[in-house]
Amino acid sequence: MPKNKKPAGGRPAKNFEPRYGAKTSYQDRKRRDADGPSRSADSRPGSKSPNHRGYRAEPAKAPAKRRWTAQERAGRDEARGIRSQAGGASAKGHGDRAPRSYDDRPRRDDRPARSYDDRPRRSYDDRPARSYGDRPARPHDDRPRREDRPARSYDDRPRRDDRPARSYDDRPARSYDDRGGRPSHLDRVDRDDRRSFGDGRPSYRSDDRPRRSYDERPSRDDRPRRDDRPARSYDDRPRRSHDDRPARSYDDRPRRDDRPARSHDDRPRRSYDDRPPRRDDRPHRNDGPNRSDWSATPARDKAHEDRVDVVHERLQAEAIQADNVAGTGFGDLGLGQNIVKALADLGAASPFPIQAATITPILEGKDVLARGRTGSGKTIAFGAPLVESVLRAQAGQRREFGRSPKALILAPTRELALQIDRTIQPIARSVGLFTTQIYGGVPQARQVGALKKGVDIVIGTPGRIEDLVDQGKLDLSEVRIAVLDEADHMCELGFFEPVQRILRHTAEGSQKLLFSATLDREVAGLVDEFLVDPAVYEVAGEDQDSGTIEHRVLIIDHRDKAEILGSLVDREGKTLVFARTRAYAEMLAEQFDDAGIHAVALHGDLNQAKRTRNLERLTSGRVNVLVATDVAARGIHVDDIDLVIQADAPDEYKTYLHRSGRTGRAGRSGTVVTLVTRQRRRRMTELLDRAEIEAPFDEVRLGDDLIEELAGRQVDPVA
DNA sequence: AAAAAAG
């Protein structure tokens, strides 16, 4: 049975069917798992072919499917030999069930549910049928109307732009309304999910993780190698782990500058001896002893640690004073009229400081590193000039059918990619350029279809982008501008390598833009390989603490936690609760819901439709409480969240900054409440230190007035 | 631990 996968793998069409079957059948899955060689054999090629799923070769390929199914059946019987003996009718039963299962459970999510309680099962039976049958088709039908590929879809897209301002909330809202214009039903489904989720998922997860992490592990080996050359980031790492034993996880960048010498002496040298710089054999723009990429200060490049320090200094040096930009308009910065108009429609009348700083250098083609605090307008800061640049590069040329994208924007989460597109698409459309989103969790067909027609700007997450590149469906060779949003995050362990590979697919010497509220030396590796003499910007005097956010830390007894949380979220106004794990996020949402406080969850164990829908529910105000993992920590913009609660304190100061940045956006006020137990108090203090945030610590118990106050409720004077 | 492809 490994065979029928491999040979089929040659041709996508052939390949597709068997895989589809294999994937959708729970039985098969189990069989494969039980079958060692088979699993390992198909784990490799399997990584590509499943992508054909969702393609609709289905009816046409019926024979192929049958053939495969027969083999599969044989394999199953083999693998199930033991079981067959145990339970008499099992063989036949399976045989019968198998074909049905193809129809029934295309979706992973169903499976867990089915095996458990009855109610969920019923609702799931409804849903899968609907969602699978419909979902691939419907969303497409709703929006671009695929049938008329060329003409209609082009008509459609512009249509979206008709409501530029609106478009922020529109897209998700509409599509979900369409899909399930039955709110009450959805609610129910939601809850059911939550229930089934806890039980069902773990097994999948545990299966998945290991595999993936193995893939990644080699990446560690790369790191050091990568670092050898510049040895720069090596400085960072050792230092981190040594100095900060207690506070290791936070330690990060800010303080590092203090003691560069020590770690530098030790490690880097060794690393140079150990491994020849791998990257030297590749065309390395920044390579060479006198490359002055970060520093651009020749005098400083004598030693790498100096360069590192210079980076930091330079960050300061390039800081923009907010008042320097007063009175400057977007037009003055070099953006065309249409774009200026589109920006105005988006509510951006005049540039924020970070925008005023970066637009010009980006238009000049410079590589840019930019740091602007959460909610400071970074998306437009790179988006507007990016559109302008693409436009200029295409001036006078016809936009051909099937043209390859000229710009790429990478984001760490799908929601963020979507949100970025919602900002950039109207800007792009105002000058006749097309964007498309490329992210996982949804069928590929529509994305591939858009690429076939030709797009100018691709916005997406690394996984799917790399996937489509590998499949030859996405050509990045003409990408002359690449943006990394949340760049520091994109340089973390699981992200760095895919990002690196993707960037290598872009045009030689393509312009790179790195943005983040917490841009730090985590990006050094990327900068070394990909950026040439980058300009570095940040907005002066705009540290996170200068904002409009009030920070509070509540010292609590662990046993009171659930009730305190319940009390805090029982309020008017939008509340975003952060939990460390998916399961806990799910649990809390359920807890709140059970207590009569309508709440939804957002985390990676939900399918993309639910993720998008739940986030949209908060945005639209249909629900006031969203419980999320760190999937929502970065970049997500919801206008009026006035309370952020960290049910679990973050481990990293950067995470704290990003989470709390979900409130107090664009000058609004907001409160961040972090719950910690007494034991963690010290760590919390250190973390806040690093974040440069001042927050009072209060010991609270159930029913304390402070909780009432923070929730915005009247404190009963009698009590 | 979470996220990111699919499973």
XYZ file of C-alpha atoms (C1' of nucleotides) in Angstrom:
726
model
C 0.000 0.000 0.000
C 2.873 2.314 0.183
C 3.228 1.537 -3.461
C -0.019 2.808 -4.594
C 0.903 6.124 -3.228
C 4.296 6.489 -4.653
C 3.752 5.540 -8.229
C 0.673 7.594 -8.261
C 2.684 10.479 -7.028
C 4.130 11.161 -10.413
C 1.040 12.675 -11.821
C -0.944 15.075 -9.796
C -4.227 14.004 -11.210
C -3.647 10.400 -10.455
C -2.109 11.182 -7.246
C -4.886 13.214 -6.072
C -7.553 10.636 -5.860
C -5.832 8.037 -3.849
C -4.587 10.610 -1.484
C -7.908 12.064 -1.131
C -9.277 8.752 -0.152
C -6.454 8.002 2.128
C -6.803 11.223 3.860
C -10.455 11.182 4.341
C -10.791 7.783 5.714
C -10.210 7.419 9.323
C -9.846 3.725 8.910
C -7.105 4.130 6.424
C -5.356 6.494 8.592
C -5.298 4.072 11.380
C -4.190 1.369 9.090
C -1.341 3.396 7.847
C -0.305 4.253 11.309
C -0.216 0.656 12.223
C 1.910 -0.032 9.223
C 5.354 1.214 9.857
C 7.054 1.175 6.471
C 4.044 2.488 4.760
C 3.862 5.459 6.945
C 7.436 6.420 6.558
C 7.289 5.820 2.886
C 4.432 8.102 2.260
C 5.335 10.678 4.755
C 7.747 12.211 2.349
C 5.972 12.419 -0.931
C 2.820 12.764 0.986
C 3.784 16.193 1.988
C 3.117 17.466 -1.428
C 0.356 15.503 -2.894
C -2.312 16.148 -0.307
C -2.469 19.557 -1.718
C -4.419 18.306 -4.582
C -7.151 17.658 -2.240
C -10.002 19.916 -2.675
C -9.354 20.029 -6.316
C -12.314 18.721 -7.991
C -11.045 15.883 -9.983
C -13.281 13.759 -7.935
C -16.096 12.698 -10.202
C -13.876 12.241 -13.189
C -11.429 10.068 -11.376
C -13.895 7.625 -10.021
C -12.168 4.621 -11.508
C -8.855 5.565 -10.051
C -10.430 5.851 -6.717
C -12.017 2.499 -6.928
C -8.813 0.863 -7.912
C -7.026 2.371 -5.054
C -9.745 1.591 -2.677
C -9.501 -2.042 -3.535
C -5.838 -2.116 -2.760
C -6.395 -0.205 0.291
C -9.003 -2.588 1.379
C -6.608 -5.417 0.973
C -4.079 -3.579 2.997
C -6.563 -2.848 5.634
C -7.658 -6.347 5.959
C -4.107 -7.308 6.358
C -3.442 -4.777 8.967
C -6.641 -5.539 10.679
C -6.102 -9.219 10.710
C -6.121 -9.350 14.427
C -9.226 -7.368 14.725
C -11.001 -9.342 12.104
C -10.445 -12.415 14.079
C -11.659 -10.844 17.194
C -14.811 -9.372 15.779
C -16.464 -11.535 13.182
C -18.175 -9.129 10.859
C -15.538 -6.530 11.013
C -13.918 -7.135 7.687
C -17.088 -6.792 5.822
C -18.214 -3.961 7.918
C -15.128 -2.033 7.132
C -15.333 -2.755 3.533
C -18.750 -1.331 3.483
C -18.021 1.579 5.515
C -15.015 2.675 3.675
C -16.623 4.179 0.628
C -19.145 5.910 2.709
C -16.490 7.429 4.771
C -15.113 9.212 1.802
C -18.251 11.120 1.479
C -18.875 11.568 5.066
C -15.746 12.720 6.550
C -13.542 14.716 4.464
C -12.879 16.875 7.460
C -10.585 15.941 10.129
C -12.637 17.664 12.676
C -15.452 15.299 12.383
C -13.697 12.316 13.484
C -13.156 13.107 17.047
C -16.639 14.277 17.443
C -18.107 11.210 16.048
C -16.512 8.905 18.425
C -17.908 10.713 21.374
C -21.224 11.935 22.336
C -24.294 11.823 20.284
C -25.281 15.363 20.055
C -22.157 16.678 18.587
C -22.235 13.853 16.238
C -25.481 14.851 14.846
C -24.548 18.399 14.382
C -21.369 17.345 12.804
C -23.048 15.093 10.404
C -24.918 18.060 9.246
C -22.051 20.215 9.044
C -19.468 18.254 7.273
C -21.816 17.495 4.529
C -22.682 21.045 4.258
C -19.352 22.434 4.944
C -17.480 20.186 2.699
C -19.833 20.093 -0.083
C -20.417 23.724 0.265
C -17.430 25.179 1.586
C -15.055 24.645 -1.219
C -17.682 25.769 -3.573
C -19.569 28.340 -1.701
C -16.978 30.703 -0.555
C -15.740 30.818 -4.067
C -19.124 31.255 -5.433
C -19.863 33.944 -3.049
C -17.013 36.063 -3.862
C -15.296 35.742 -7.110
C -17.707 33.426 -8.876
C -15.273 31.097 -10.249
C -17.130 29.754 -13.189
C -16.370 32.780 -15.204
C -12.810 32.802 -14.501
C -11.475 35.662 -16.462
C -14.248 38.104 -16.784
C -16.291 37.803 -13.738
C -13.647 37.418 -11.212
C -12.088 40.544 -12.406
C -15.335 42.266 -12.038
C -15.684 40.873 -8.681
C -12.540 41.939 -7.208
C -12.982 45.529 -7.908
C -16.332 45.199 -6.367
C -14.695 44.437 -3.164
C -12.900 47.668 -3.334
C -16.039 49.553 -3.626
C -16.168 49.489 0.041
C -12.687 50.201 0.999
C -13.372 51.661 4.352
C -15.875 49.030 5.088
C -13.688 46.322 3.812
C -11.974 46.020 7.100
C -14.839 44.216 8.587
C -16.448 43.110 5.477
C -14.745 40.245 4.125
C -14.876 37.860 6.964
C -18.237 38.969 8.034
C -19.850 38.581 4.760
C -18.467 35.291 3.814
C -19.517 33.758 7.020
C -22.872 35.247 6.976
C -23.325 33.739 3.627
C -22.050 30.444 4.463
C -24.039 29.940 7.528
C -26.721 32.475 7.688
C -28.030 30.779 10.729
C -26.509 32.303 13.741
C -28.191 30.260 16.322
C -27.183 27.104 14.688
C -23.652 28.241 14.479
C -23.597 29.005 18.081
C -24.601 25.570 18.901
C -22.089 24.089 16.626
C -19.478 26.121 18.206
C -20.103 24.830 21.570
C -20.185 21.350 20.342
C -16.855 21.791 18.848
C -15.463 22.970 21.949
C -16.564 19.935 23.707
C -15.318 17.497 21.241
C -12.152 19.290 20.733
C -10.664 18.569 24.081
C -11.045 14.915 23.611
C -10.361 14.451 20.031
C -7.461 16.586 19.293
C -4.705 15.478 21.495
C -4.123 12.333 19.599
C -3.725 14.136 16.348
C -1.591 16.707 17.794
C 0.737 14.344 19.370
C 1.052 12.527 16.126
C 1.768 15.638 14.289
C 4.061 17.466 16.408
C 6.836 15.037 16.663
C 7.076 14.654 13.002
C 7.247 18.258 12.433
C 9.675 18.964 15.128
C 12.028 16.441 13.693
C 11.969 18.267 10.505
C 12.838 21.350 12.280
C 15.498 20.024 14.387
C 18.072 20.024 11.678
C 17.349 23.618 11.434
C 19.179 24.139 14.620
C 22.242 22.854 13.019
C 21.826 25.395 10.388
C 21.578 28.169 12.774
C 24.964 27.964 14.253
C 26.346 27.524 10.837
C 24.539 30.485 9.651
C 25.760 32.408 12.553
C 29.289 31.468 12.017
C 29.941 33.836 9.378
C 28.823 36.858 11.095
C 28.965 35.120 14.398
C 26.709 37.834 15.315
C 23.755 36.004 16.506
C 25.986 33.655 18.303
C 26.755 36.384 20.612
C 23.233 36.637 21.442
C 22.453 33.167 22.184
C 25.119 32.090 24.525
C 24.827 35.247 26.375
C 21.236 34.739 26.780
C 21.459 31.341 28.224
C 24.259 32.121 30.575
C 23.327 35.344 32.044
C 19.789 34.792 32.612
C 19.368 31.484 34.079
C 16.483 32.569 36.131
C 15.026 34.908 33.652
C 16.219 33.143 30.666
C 13.099 33.265 28.715
C 12.693 36.952 28.829
C 16.171 38.081 28.856
C 16.137 38.886 25.288
C 17.409 41.699 23.499
C 17.180 44.809 25.484
C 19.787 44.168 28.036
C 22.079 42.220 25.950
C 24.192 45.068 24.954
C 25.510 45.338 28.433
C 27.810 42.453 28.272
C 28.754 41.674 24.810
C 32.333 40.928 25.568
C 32.017 37.830 27.578
C 30.063 35.556 25.442
C 31.694 36.786 22.381
C 35.056 35.623 23.496
C 33.853 32.164 24.071
C 31.524 31.085 21.488
C 32.040 32.789 18.236
C 35.592 31.753 18.033
C 34.757 28.209 18.531
C 32.082 28.348 15.971
C 34.444 29.685 13.428
C 36.748 26.802 13.946
C 34.097 24.213 13.945
C 32.268 24.929 10.839
C 33.168 26.602 7.715
C 30.680 29.246 7.006
C 28.144 27.497 4.980
C 26.802 30.528 3.374
C 30.052 31.635 1.953
C 29.710 29.367 -0.944
C 26.519 30.975 -1.907
C 26.379 34.328 -3.506
C 26.366 36.440 -0.502
C 25.738 39.996 -0.961
C 26.539 40.993 2.494
C 29.505 38.858 2.785
C 32.999 39.950 3.312
C 35.024 41.430 6.029
C 33.986 44.931 5.413
C 30.401 44.475 4.850
C 28.736 47.182 6.686
C 25.211 46.104 6.373
C 23.777 47.103 9.630
C 26.232 49.608 10.700
C 26.978 51.428 7.521
C 29.695 52.843 9.651
C 32.989 51.660 8.311
C 34.903 52.560 11.383
C 32.870 50.137 13.349
C 33.165 47.007 11.366
C 36.370 45.847 12.878
C 34.601 43.240 14.914
C 31.218 41.817 14.704
C 30.181 42.583 18.217
C 30.831 46.153 17.476
C 28.622 45.891 14.525
C 25.927 44.423 16.631
C 26.134 47.292 18.997
C 26.130 49.696 16.186
C 22.894 48.254 15.031
C 21.384 49.173 18.253
C 22.868 52.602 18.261
C 21.761 53.109 14.793
C 18.275 52.189 15.690
C 18.343 55.050 18.077
C 20.084 57.310 15.651
C 17.487 56.862 12.995
C 14.644 57.494 15.320
C 12.095 59.822 13.914
C 10.701 62.639 15.910
C 6.991 62.647 15.594
C 6.771 66.394 15.272
C 9.149 66.370 12.356
C 6.518 64.880 10.215
C 3.661 67.127 11.112
C 2.303 68.795 8.050
C 3.668 66.249 5.641
C 1.122 64.513 3.482
C 1.245 61.134 1.841
C 1.573 62.845 -1.486
C 4.681 64.670 -0.340
C 6.269 61.357 0.428
C 6.049 60.253 -3.158
C 2.794 58.363 -3.324
C 0.520 58.888 -6.289
C -2.863 60.475 -6.134
C -4.891 57.350 -6.367
C -3.046 55.798 -3.531
C -3.372 58.898 -1.407
C -7.061 58.814 -2.062
C -7.297 55.159 -1.177
C -5.455 55.838 2.047
C -7.860 58.596 2.893
C -10.717 56.207 2.318
C -9.084 53.853 4.741
C -9.063 56.601 7.294
C -5.410 57.505 6.902
C -5.520 61.162 6.053
C -1.958 62.026 6.889
C 0.993 59.819 7.666
C 1.801 58.565 11.110
C 5.430 58.986 12.081
C 6.447 55.482 11.159
C 4.825 55.920 7.802
C 6.463 59.241 7.199
C 9.766 57.632 7.997
C 9.660 54.527 5.887
C 7.744 55.463 2.776
C 10.468 57.465 1.124
C 13.296 55.010 1.624
C 11.088 52.179 0.497
C 10.265 54.039 -2.673
C 13.957 54.565 -3.177
C 14.380 50.840 -3.163
C 16.204 50.589 0.111
C 16.036 47.665 2.444
C 14.290 48.824 5.569
C 14.055 47.697 9.152
C 11.309 49.441 11.022
C 10.097 49.366 14.551
C 6.858 51.029 15.466
C 4.829 50.205 18.453
C 1.668 48.222 18.233
C -1.086 50.036 16.468
C 1.194 52.673 15.034
C 0.297 52.065 11.422
C 2.958 49.722 10.182
C 0.815 48.036 7.592
C 0.355 51.205 5.632
C 3.949 52.117 6.270
C 5.059 49.262 4.076
C 1.896 48.627 2.118
C 1.428 51.974 0.464
C 4.960 52.391 -0.838
C 5.002 48.762 -1.865
C 2.005 49.304 -4.077
C 3.530 52.461 -5.468
C 6.759 50.659 -6.259
C 5.050 47.794 -7.992
C 3.058 50.273 -9.979
C 6.126 52.195 -11.047
C 7.897 49.043 -12.051
C 4.981 48.100 -14.237
C 4.444 51.476 -15.703
C 3.521 51.225 -19.350
C 3.293 47.487 -19.263
C 0.197 45.550 -19.825
C -0.969 43.431 -16.985
C -0.828 40.070 -18.555
C -2.894 37.105 -17.776
C -0.938 34.754 -15.610
C 1.751 37.230 -14.736
C 3.882 36.387 -11.741
C 3.622 38.403 -8.561
C 5.956 41.303 -8.101
C 5.657 41.679 -4.364
C 5.304 39.363 -1.420
C 4.160 39.994 2.118
C 4.676 37.341 4.757
C 2.833 37.234 8.055
C 2.940 34.747 10.916
C -0.763 34.001 11.155
C -3.573 33.621 8.697
C -5.695 36.179 10.419
C -2.952 38.702 10.133
C -2.408 37.914 6.482
C -6.082 38.448 5.901
C -6.048 41.684 7.762
C -3.064 42.979 5.862
C -4.795 42.176 2.642
C -7.827 44.052 3.764
C -5.690 47.133 4.111
C -3.564 46.697 1.046
C -6.092 45.448 -1.409
C -7.983 48.725 -1.667
C -4.728 50.571 -2.087
C -3.617 48.210 -4.787
C -6.939 48.229 -6.543
C -6.915 51.983 -6.646
C -4.126 51.725 -9.163
C -5.315 48.602 -10.902
C -3.153 46.055 -9.147
C -4.354 42.774 -7.748
C -3.557 41.115 -4.496
C -4.252 37.609 -3.375
C -4.047 35.804 -0.099
C -2.136 32.586 0.109
C -2.553 30.840 3.406
C -3.354 27.420 4.729
C -6.422 25.910 6.224
C -8.541 26.553 3.181
C -8.717 24.768 -0.140
C -5.971 25.682 -2.530
C -8.054 25.776 -5.633
C -9.218 29.302 -5.348
C -5.797 30.602 -4.492
C -4.257 28.717 -7.355
C -6.958 30.016 -9.622
C -6.139 33.566 -8.687
C -2.477 32.953 -9.337
C -3.272 31.545 -12.720
C -5.083 34.651 -13.669
C -2.181 36.670 -12.482
C -1.663 38.754 -9.400
C 0.713 41.512 -8.516
C 0.954 41.230 -4.774
C 0.867 38.047 -2.746
C 0.045 38.187 0.931
C 0.186 35.093 3.028
C 1.674 32.741 5.541
C 4.841 30.758 4.971
C 3.478 27.237 4.885
C 1.066 27.494 2.029
C 3.277 29.836 0.111
C 6.153 27.455 0.213
C 3.815 24.648 -0.582
C 2.572 26.301 -3.729
C 6.063 27.280 -4.703
C 7.141 23.682 -4.407
C 4.214 22.620 -6.484
C 5.195 25.069 -9.133
C 1.985 26.953 -8.774
C 3.506 30.073 -7.380
C 6.442 31.712 -9.043
C 8.315 34.136 -6.858
C 11.140 34.778 -9.233
C 9.756 38.145 -10.211
C 9.176 39.308 -6.685
C 11.220 42.433 -6.287
C 9.852 43.509 -2.936
C 9.413 41.191 0.010
C 7.975 42.230 3.346
C 8.197 40.400 6.626
C 5.597 41.611 9.013
C 6.282 40.730 12.630
C 9.765 40.074 11.370
C 11.280 39.108 14.693
C 8.610 36.499 15.152
C 9.188 35.231 11.663
C 12.776 34.620 12.620
C 11.928 32.359 15.518
C 12.511 28.682 15.495
C 9.697 27.201 13.498
C 9.413 30.096 11.133
C 12.889 31.031 10.188
C 13.719 28.256 7.824
C 10.615 28.379 5.689
C 10.900 32.119 5.533
C 14.486 31.835 4.520
C 13.682 29.367 1.803
C 10.869 31.488 0.514
C 13.005 34.581 0.367
C 15.575 32.674 -1.604
C 12.964 32.136 -4.265
C 12.489 35.825 -4.753
C 14.341 37.770 -7.396
C 18.028 38.260 -6.985
C 18.629 41.368 -4.971
C 14.978 41.901 -4.178
C 14.189 44.637 -1.743
C 13.443 43.471 1.797
C 11.336 45.210 4.379
C 11.287 44.008 7.960
C 8.650 45.389 10.298
C 7.746 44.700 13.878
C 6.849 46.427 17.090
C 9.593 44.436 18.748
C 12.187 44.342 16.046
C 15.394 43.184 17.570
C 18.451 41.193 16.808
C 16.486 38.090 16.349
C 16.393 39.160 12.741
C 20.152 39.320 12.456
C 20.382 36.039 10.626
C 17.958 37.203 8.029
C 19.530 40.585 7.735
C 22.876 38.989 7.151
C 21.716 36.942 4.284
C 19.156 39.112 2.635
C 19.502 42.768 3.390
C 21.912 45.229 1.927
C 22.791 48.248 3.926
C 19.337 48.567 5.409
C 17.906 51.744 6.744
C 16.676 51.326 10.272
C 13.816 53.296 11.702
C 11.883 53.621 14.834
C 9.719 56.304 16.217
C 11.349 58.265 18.969
C 9.704 58.521 22.313
C 7.118 55.980 21.377
C 7.959 53.154 23.614
C 5.112 50.944 24.533
C 4.631 52.497 27.886
C 4.045 55.931 26.496
C 0.746 54.798 25.154
C -2.711 54.910 26.528
C -2.676 51.559 28.207
C -3.002 50.966 31.895
C -1.217 47.884 33.114
C -2.220 45.938 36.188
C -0.930 42.758 37.701
C -3.151 40.760 39.978
C -1.568 38.366 42.394
C -4.050 35.614 42.904
C -4.531 32.245 44.457
C -4.551 29.645 41.814
C -7.771 28.155 43.081
C -9.546 31.459 42.597
C -8.374 31.873 39.071
C -11.398 30.587 37.233
C -13.836 32.649 39.208
C -11.782 35.789 39.049
C -11.561 35.416 35.323
C -15.264 34.888 35.103
C -15.811 37.993 37.121
C -13.436 40.061 35.021
C -15.020 39.192 31.716
C -18.519 39.818 32.961
C -18.653 43.346 31.716
C -19.572 45.748 29.002
C -17.053 46.312 26.284
C -14.839 43.988 24.345
C -12.499 41.777 26.257
C -9.661 39.716 24.871
C -8.398 36.936 27.093
C -5.071 35.272 26.407
C -4.368 31.720 27.428
C -1.197 29.815 26.953
C -2.609 26.687 25.415
C -5.340 25.917 22.991
C -7.037 23.604 25.392
C -7.142 26.219 28.098
C -8.427 28.828 25.720
C -11.151 26.458 24.717
C -11.917 25.632 28.292
C -12.187 29.228 29.341
C -14.460 30.123 26.496
C -16.693 27.289 27.482
C -16.576 28.275 31.094
C -17.604 31.817 30.304
C -20.285 30.642 28.023
C -21.669 28.304 30.596
C -21.724 31.153 33.036
C -23.884 33.086 30.640
C -21.198 35.300 29.222
C -21.163 34.730 25.537
C -17.607 33.959 24.533
C -15.785 32.388 21.627
C -12.294 31.004 21.244
C -9.537 31.569 18.753
C -6.686 29.126 18.448
C -5.004 26.749 16.093
C -7.170 23.784 16.861
C -10.144 25.375 15.218
C -10.600 25.107 11.532
C -9.990 28.214 9.579
C -13.643 28.949 9.086
C -14.254 29.013 12.790
C -11.137 30.998 13.436
C -12.150 33.651 11.033
C -15.711 33.592 12.161
C -14.953 33.821 15.836
C -12.611 36.704 15.345
C -15.189 38.405 13.224
C -17.736 37.943 15.942
C -15.638 39.977 18.263
C -14.966 42.566 15.619
C -18.623 42.910 14.804
C -19.602 42.986 18.437
C -21.818 39.961 18.325
C -19.724 38.639 21.124
C -17.761 40.627 23.642
C -15.327 38.060 24.900
C -12.719 36.300 22.847
C -10.381 33.794 24.430
C -7.300 33.264 22.330
C -3.891 31.744 22.275
C -0.980 33.775 21.044
C -2.316 33.337 17.556
C -4.058 36.593 18.324
C -1.131 38.182 20.085
C 0.374 39.936 17.124
C -0.955 42.340 14.652
C -4.627 41.611 14.988
C -6.584 44.797 15.004
C -9.958 45.032 16.611
C -11.011 48.570 17.085
C -12.343 48.789 20.547
C -10.961 46.134 22.799
C -10.691 47.969 26.079
C -9.578 45.133 28.288
C -6.908 42.535 27.693
C -6.678 39.810 30.278
C -3.735 37.487 30.450
C -5.088 34.408 32.115
C -1.591 33.032 31.809
C 1.278 35.418 32.053
C 3.485 35.359 28.995
C 7.002 34.035 29.150
C 8.517 36.667 27.021
C 8.403 40.388 27.341
C 7.791 40.683 23.655
C 4.709 38.573 23.957
C 3.513 40.845 26.696
C 3.968 43.855 24.484
C 2.168 42.339 21.563
C -0.710 40.973 23.571
C -1.259 44.197 25.375
C -1.002 45.992 22.080
C -4.383 44.546 21.138
C -5.885 47.292 23.204
C -5.149 50.989 23.276
C -4.923 51.155 19.535
C -4.697 54.379 17.641
C -4.794 56.469 20.750
C -7.656 54.768 22.498
C -7.404 53.843 26.108
C -7.255 50.334 27.376
C -6.374 48.178 30.317
C -4.202 45.106 30.522
C -4.696 42.796 33.460
C -2.274 39.978 34.059
C -3.001 37.219 36.532
C -0.087 35.653 38.294
C 0.325 33.475 41.289
C 2.548 34.502 44.113
C 5.312 32.235 42.973
C 5.516 33.942 39.638
C 5.530 37.400 40.952
C 9.231 37.841 40.643
C 9.364 36.631 37.095
C 6.600 38.991 36.243
C 8.517 41.886 37.694
C 11.511 41.056 35.616
C 9.442 40.672 32.524
C 7.823 44.037 32.970
C 11.247 45.498 33.513
C 12.352 44.288 30.189
C 9.212 45.485 28.551
C 9.837 48.814 30.244
C 6.352 48.841 31.556
C 5.267 50.001 34.944
C 2.374 48.227 36.510
C 1.072 48.085 40.036
C 0.847 44.656 41.620
C -2.181 43.907 43.742
C -3.075 40.890 45.731
C -6.692 40.146 45.111
C -9.206 37.644 46.302
C -12.550 36.690 45.059
C -15.004 39.496 45.338
C -12.440 42.213 45.916
C -13.448 45.638 44.780
C -10.505 45.896 42.475
C -11.929 43.165 40.305
C -15.168 45.024 40.080
C -13.363 48.186 39.156
C -11.270 46.566 36.502
C -14.355 45.032 35.030
C -15.857 48.451 35.034
C -18.678 47.612 37.361
C -19.975 49.797 40.112
C -18.489 48.925 43.406
C -21.147 48.380 45.962
C -20.440 50.850 48.761
C -22.203 48.711 51.316
C -20.060 45.718 50.807
C 3.449 26.146 24.105
C 1.983 28.241 19.789
C 2.228 29.172 15.063
C 2.788 27.680 10.063
C 1.099 22.900 4.973
C -1.459 18.769 5.015
C -2.646 15.004 7.576
